[in-house]
Amino acid sequence: MNSEPKPKGREAVKLWRRKKIIDATIEIITRHGIAGTTIARVVELADVSMGLVNVHFKSKDALLTEVLRQMADEYKLHWRHKLEVAALEPASRLQALVLADFDPEVLNLKTLGIWFAFRAQVRARPGYLDLVGTRESEQIQTTVELFRKLNRETGLEHDAVLLTRALSAMLEGLWTEYYLYPGEFDRDGALASVFLFLNVLYPGRFQGVGVK
Amino acid sequence: MNSEPKPKGREAVKLWRRKKIIDATIEIITRHGIAGTTIARVVELADVSMGLVNVHFKSKDALLTEVLRQMADEYKLHWRHKLEVAALEPASRLQALVLADFDPEVLNLKTLGIWFAFRAQVRARPGYLDLVGTRESEQIQTTVELFRKLNRETGLEHDAVLLTRALSAMLEGLWTEYYLYPGEFDRDGALASVFLFLNVLYPGRFQGVGVK
Amino acid sequence: MNSEPKPKGREAVKLWRRKKIIDATIEIITRHGIAGTTIARVVELADVSMGLVNVHFKSKDALLTEVLRQMADEYKLHWRHKLEVAALEPASRLQALVLADFDPEVLNLKTLGIWFAFRAQVRARPGYLDLVGTRESEQIQTTVELFRKLNRETGLEHDAVLLTRALSAMLEGLWTEYYLYPGEFDRDGALASVFLFLNVLYPGRFQGVGVK
Amino acid sequence: MNSEPKPKGREAVKLWRRKKIIDATIEIITRHGIAGTTIARVVELADVSMGLVNVHFKSKDALLTEVLRQMADEYKLHWRHKLEVAALEPASRLQALVLADFDPEVLNLKTLGIWFAFRAQVRARPGYLDLVGTRESEQIQTTVELFRKLNRETGLEHDAVLLTRALSAMLEGLWTEYYLYPGEFDRDGALASVFLFLNVLYPGRFQGVGVK
DNA sequence: AATGAATGAGCTTTCATTCAT
DNA sequence: GATGAATGAAAGCTCATTCAT
């Protein structure tokens, strides 16, 4: 655990400990799954006392939900940021969206471990659904718009909704591949698959990107 | 639980009860996830005694593995069968493979519930990996071959391995979509997405299939 | 398990199976202790069905008691026989009694395993006491008489009751030694210890016996 | 259960409860044997919650081993102390060793109950052997030395090793007698037996000790 | 007479949560 | 605010016993 040094000030220490608990929880879920995530393991890794979890979070459940919410927020901020700094042409923006999903900040064992762990709980706890959904609707909407713009630019008439669905599914599927076989996963090859698809759809628009 | 009537004969009753336990386990995993799957819940649903699980299966763990193995076997048999009864042209065979993954026998809440539940355990129990992998290698190999044949037939030179990866990911992603939003999932639209992709790659070869 | 061949005749087979259960029980108690003696283990070793134990013996408890009773009977018959075939002089008879306790028919892992296993249950089940006592009163009485005769013969005036107690205790203690360290136990040395004691008491009467 | 009053102070209460569990375990083993020793019985007698056993001791097994180890330690400390405060002549020291084994602190129902209970497990759990052996080697060695000194003093040439073995066995056997018949056991008579033996070996050296 | 599938009470152990310090 | 000893419900598992075959 790479923990930051203990800060000074009462409130600061409190927040610092809270963060330690959340980070430890993420690590433990990644290693042992949700079923294997016990308060005892979390507090040992976070190096805090047993009772502190129930001081900061009302219950174990609340802690888990908090962890998930944080993950979801980070993901959202991440792709939005990547979009902000991207160029204005639709192809560049779409490319940015795709690349965002393969950025190590997102595509790493911890993030995906949490993601898949909570997804497995969706049927039992429908409340999680909003947080673990396949790409939130804002992102979907953005993608549809980009395909529409691409159509307009190129004069092609692909069904933007269907394309969005296909692209989202592909990204989702490649995440799954990474989650299951993190050791063998080949990021460039995965990107090549995606851009092969986009290149065939809009010839020339994604040339040279993601080519192995 | 829609249970078959109690059969006659000692051995038959034994097998019938064994099956009741497996079916109940599947149902409980689907409803409550693996973490929420307790022997107590299983035996109540199966309407057998607590001890029977350990009579038929050595342990709870063995029961879960058995359930998963059975699921994996059924999936394999299913797509092989669909391939056997398909026509000989590569496009038809590929189409059969895709359709197989959307057949209600595979794409249903129980099957996918089990699938995703066990996947979430992969990091904690690596032994599961072989049974929950994204499409087994035999299926992958078959798909690569079909793309190669399509290339030969059409004179196109798409990278068969990349295409296979893209297709597999898309199917995987659409399963995820179904798993998360079973109520809203639109099977025809999903198929349309896939065949839009294939049609763009091999124009005319998948015409009229999966079109909404 | 060295089992005799299956005999013919309904009643004979019944008794044969009954014996197989008892022999298996002895073996299992020796190996696993009473706590580790389960019906499942017994029937597996005896190669009979689960239910048969409760057919032949009312309960597991009754089986254990039966095993112990049999052991106690065999022990009694054994020393009585050794006494019968011994010469008439008191020293020879006493010597016979001592040697009887070191005869492999008595001093072996199975017999002592059972003995000590049941003794450990005495507080919990006082009923066992009569069967596992340190040397039954008949044997004690016989020994006291022999010491008295030896006194009369030799003109010595040792307290026969105290001597009997001392001798019994020594034999008991040597059994304990054998039970705890069967591999290292040295039968001749043990006998030498006992006869050293007797020789000092009655000089010349046990000369050359048990000398290492 | 004669329990000491609840002390004050967090750590003190913790130790007090820990001790209550150990004491209760000893009592339960004495009453019901190891097979009949359940956590439920122990915690009821100790008047603590079920989970506390696994808080203080990792498992039931660890608790039992702890109890046994403690018993063994106390025994060792006891005879060493008795030897320390004894006079220097070999006869006095030997006498002290014998008397130590009949001291109520050692020769009582609880201590012997534990002793015999664990011995019955030796075949099934060889690890216990070191803790339940018949007199540890240090004690054996001490005894051999004392007999040698007695030989030197008296000019006699008894085999010191054989004598040690005989004496140890006798003490062991008398313990067995006490364990089986605690109500009828006559401590003075038992001592008289032992010293009769020693007196015959070394006339005059143990005069007047243990005489009824 | 003999079987062995099935039962269910009772076992040890785990672990989220509480609360006196 | 933070601690961690203690709780006790609930878990998986064992196994003597029953009884339809």
PDB file of N, CA, C and O in Angstrom, chain C residues 140-169:
ATOM      1  N   ILE C 140      -6.313 -59.567  41.028  1.00  0.00           N
ATOM      2  CA  ILE C 140      -5.691 -58.975  42.209  1.00  0.00           C
ATOM      3  C   ILE C 140      -5.653 -59.991  43.347  1.00  0.00           C
ATOM      4  O   ILE C 140      -4.624 -60.218  43.986  1.00  0.00           O
ATOM      5  N   GLN C 141      -6.796 -60.617  43.562  1.00  0.00           N
ATOM      6  CA  GLN C 141      -6.907 -61.579  44.654  1.00  0.00           C
ATOM      7  C   GLN C 141      -5.910 -62.729  44.464  1.00  0.00           C
ATOM      8  O   GLN C 141      -5.203 -63.130  45.391  1.00  0.00           O
ATOM      9  N   THR C 142      -5.846 -63.220  43.251  1.00  0.00           N
ATOM     10  CA  THR C 142      -4.904 -64.297  42.934  1.00  0.00           C
ATOM     11  C   THR C 142      -3.475 -63.876  43.253  1.00  0.00           C
ATOM     12  O   THR C 142      -2.700 -64.640  43.830  1.00  0.00           O
ATOM     13  N   THR C 143      -3.146 -62.654  42.883  1.00  0.00           N
ATOM     14  CA  THR C 143      -1.785 -62.168  43.102  1.00  0.00           C
ATOM     15  C   THR C 143      -1.466 -62.056  44.589  1.00  0.00           C
ATOM     16  O   THR C 143      -0.388 -62.458  45.049  1.00  0.00           O
ATOM     17  N   VAL C 144      -2.414 -61.510  45.328  1.00  0.00           N
ATOM     18  CA  VAL C 144      -2.214 -61.403  46.779  1.00  0.00           C
ATOM     19  C   VAL C 144      -1.922 -62.785  47.363  1.00  0.00           C
ATOM     20  O   VAL C 144      -0.971 -62.973  48.141  1.00  0.00           O
ATOM     21  N   GLU C 145      -2.709 -63.774  46.957  1.00  0.00           N
ATOM     22  CA  GLU C 145      -2.521 -65.139  47.462  1.00  0.00           C
ATOM     23  C   GLU C 145      -1.127 -65.665  47.146  1.00  0.00           C
ATOM     24  O   GLU C 145      -0.465 -66.299  47.964  1.00  0.00           O
ATOM     25  N   LEU C 146      -0.680 -65.398  45.943  1.00  0.00           N
ATOM     26  CA  LEU C 146       0.637 -65.896  45.531  1.00  0.00           C
ATOM     27  C   LEU C 146       1.747 -65.273  46.368  1.00  0.00           C
ATOM     28  O   LEU C 146       2.682 -65.957  46.786  1.00  0.00           O
ATOM     29  N   PHE C 147       1.613 -63.968  46.644  1.00  0.00           N
ATOM     30  CA  PHE C 147       2.618 -63.329  47.502  1.00  0.00           C
ATOM     31  C   PHE C 147       2.591 -63.951  48.898  1.00  0.00           C
ATOM     32  O   PHE C 147       3.627 -64.162  49.519  1.00  0.00           O
ATOM     33  N   ARG C 148       1.392 -64.226  49.382  1.00  0.00           N
ATOM     34  CA  ARG C 148       1.299 -64.842  50.715  1.00  0.00           C
ATOM     35  C   ARG C 148       1.993 -66.205  50.747  1.00  0.00           C
ATOM     36  O   ARG C 148       2.715 -66.534  51.684  1.00  0.00           O
ATOM     37  N   LYS C 149       1.763 -66.987  49.695  1.00  0.00           N
ATOM     38  CA  LYS C 149       2.400 -68.299  49.632  1.00  0.00           C
ATOM     39  C   LYS C 149       3.921 -68.149  49.571  1.00  0.00           C
ATOM     40  O   LYS C 149       4.661 -68.893  50.204  1.00  0.00           O
ATOM     41  N   LEU C 150       4.360 -67.154  48.810  1.00  0.00           N
ATOM     42  CA  LEU C 150       5.801 -66.910  48.704  1.00  0.00           C
ATOM     43  C   LEU C 150       6.372 -66.536  50.070  1.00  0.00           C
ATOM     44  O   LEU C 150       7.450 -67.007  50.457  1.00  0.00           O
ATOM     45  N   ASN C 151       5.637 -65.717  50.812  1.00  0.00           N
ATOM     46  CA  ASN C 151       6.064 -65.374  52.170  1.00  0.00           C
ATOM     47  C   ASN C 151       6.204 -66.635  53.010  1.00  0.00           C
ATOM     48  O   ASN C 151       7.221 -66.848  53.685  1.00  0.00           O
ATOM     49  N   ARG C 152       5.173 -67.457  52.964  1.00  0.00           N
ATOM     50  CA  ARG C 152       5.190 -68.682  53.758  1.00  0.00           C
ATOM     51  C   ARG C 152       6.384 -69.559  53.362  1.00  0.00           C
ATOM     52  O   ARG C 152       7.119 -70.047  54.217  1.00  0.00           O
ATOM     53  N   GLU C 153       6.612 -69.732  52.093  1.00  0.00           N
ATOM     54  CA  GLU C 153       7.715 -70.556  51.608  1.00  0.00           C
ATOM     55  C   GLU C 153       9.064 -70.024  52.054  1.00  0.00           C
ATOM     56  O   GLU C 153       9.972 -70.783  52.400  1.00  0.00           O
ATOM     57  N   THR C 154       9.180 -68.681  51.997  1.00  0.00           N
ATOM     58  CA  THR C 154      10.492 -68.091  52.230  1.00  0.00           C
ATOM     59  C   THR C 154      10.682 -67.601  53.660  1.00  0.00           C
ATOM     60  O   THR C 154      11.793 -67.245  54.052  1.00  0.00           O
ATOM     61  N   GLY C 155       9.597 -67.549  54.411  1.00  0.00           N
ATOM     62  CA  GLY C 155       9.712 -67.037  55.766  1.00  0.00           C
ATOM     63  C   GLY C 155       9.771 -65.521  55.828  1.00  0.00           C
ATOM     64  O   GLY C 155       9.935 -64.931  56.895  1.00  0.00           O
ATOM     65  N   LEU C 156       9.644 -64.886  54.684  1.00  0.00           N
ATOM     66  CA  LEU C 156       9.648 -63.409  54.662  1.00  0.00           C
ATOM     67  C   LEU C 156       8.268 -62.884  55.050  1.00  0.00           C
ATOM     68  O   LEU C 156       7.273 -63.624  55.003  1.00  0.00           O
ATOM     69  N   GLU C 157       8.199 -61.637  55.409  1.00  0.00           N
ATOM     70  CA  GLU C 157       6.905 -61.094  55.839  1.00  0.00           C
ATOM     71  C   GLU C 157       6.523 -59.817  55.109  1.00  0.00           C
ATOM     72  O   GLU C 157       6.079 -58.830  55.707  1.00  0.00           O
ATOM     73  N   HIS C 158       6.716 -59.823  53.777  1.00  0.00           N
ATOM     74  CA  HIS C 158       6.315 -58.649  53.003  1.00  0.00           C
ATOM     75  C   HIS C 158       4.803 -58.482  53.049  1.00  0.00           C
ATOM     76  O   HIS C 158       4.067 -59.463  53.111  1.00  0.00           O
ATOM     77  N   ASP C 159       4.385 -57.230  52.993  1.00  0.00           N
ATOM     78  CA  ASP C 159       2.935 -56.957  52.979  1.00  0.00           C
ATOM     79  C   ASP C 159       2.389 -57.338  51.606  1.00  0.00           C
ATOM     80  O   ASP C 159       2.632 -56.656  50.605  1.00  0.00           O
ATOM     81  N   ALA C 160       1.641 -58.425  51.536  1.00  0.00           N
ATOM     82  CA  ALA C 160       1.193 -58.961  50.244  1.00  0.00           C
ATOM     83  C   ALA C 160       0.295 -57.986  49.485  1.00  0.00           C
ATOM     84  O   ALA C 160       0.366 -57.887  48.244  1.00  0.00           O
ATOM     85  N   VAL C 161      -0.511 -57.264  50.217  1.00  0.00           N
ATOM     86  CA  VAL C 161      -1.415 -56.321  49.546  1.00  0.00           C
ATOM     87  C   VAL C 161      -0.632 -55.167  48.922  1.00  0.00           C
ATOM     88  O   VAL C 161      -0.851 -54.805  47.764  1.00  0.00           O
ATOM     89  N   LEU C 162       0.326 -54.649  49.710  1.00  0.00           N
ATOM     90  CA  LEU C 162       1.148 -53.560  49.167  1.00  0.00           C
ATOM     91  C   LEU C 162       1.958 -54.037  47.962  1.00  0.00           C
ATOM     92  O   LEU C 162       2.093 -53.321  46.968  1.00  0.00           O
ATOM     93  N   LEU C 163       2.487 -55.241  48.073  1.00  0.00           N
ATOM     94  CA  LEU C 163       3.286 -55.758  46.957  1.00  0.00           C
ATOM     95  C   LEU C 163       2.434 -55.921  45.705  1.00  0.00           C
ATOM     96  O   LEU C 163       2.851 -55.594  44.590  1.00  0.00           O
ATOM     97  N   THR C 164       1.241 -56.418  45.901  1.00  0.00           N
ATOM     98  CA  THR C 164       0.342 -56.595  44.759  1.00  0.00           C
ATOM     99  C   THR C 164       0.069 -55.255  44.092  1.00  0.00           C
ATOM    100  O   THR C 164       0.109 -55.124  42.865  1.00  0.00           O
ATOM    101  N   ARG C 165      -0.186 -54.282  44.928  1.00  0.00           N
ATOM    102  CA  ARG C 165      -0.462 -52.953  44.399  1.00  0.00           C
ATOM    103  C   ARG C 165       0.746 -52.417  43.629  1.00  0.00           C
ATOM    104  O   ARG C 165       0.614 -51.856  42.533  1.00  0.00           O
ATOM    105  N   ALA C 166       1.924 -52.606  44.229  1.00  0.00           N
ATOM    106  CA  ALA C 166       3.138 -52.130  43.575  1.00  0.00           C
ATOM    107  C   ALA C 166       3.353 -52.848  42.239  1.00  0.00           C
ATOM    108  O   ALA C 166       3.647 -52.227  41.210  1.00  0.00           O
ATOM    109  N   LEU C 167       3.180 -54.169  42.256  1.00  0.00           N
ATOM    110  CA  LEU C 167       3.391 -54.929  41.025  1.00  0.00           C
ATOM    111  C   LEU C 167       2.374 -54.536  39.951  1.00  0.00           C
ATOM    112  O   LEU C 167       2.724 -54.286  38.789  1.00  0.00           O
ATOM    113  N   SER C 168       1.116 -54.463  40.355  1.00  0.00           N
ATOM    114  CA  SER C 168       0.078 -54.082  39.398  1.00  0.00           C
ATOM    115  C   SER C 168       0.383 -52.717  38.794  1.00  0.00           C
ATOM    116  O   SER C 168       0.251 -52.509  37.581  1.00  0.00           O
ATOM    117  N   ALA C 169       0.773 -51.797  39.650  1.00  0.00           N
ATOM    118  CA  ALA C 169       1.071 -50.453  39.178  1.00  0.00           C
ATOM    119  C   ALA C 169       2.219 -50.492  38.177  1.00  0.00           C
ATOM    120  O   ALA C 169       2.164 -49.846  37.126  1.00  0.00           O
TER     121      ALA C 169
END
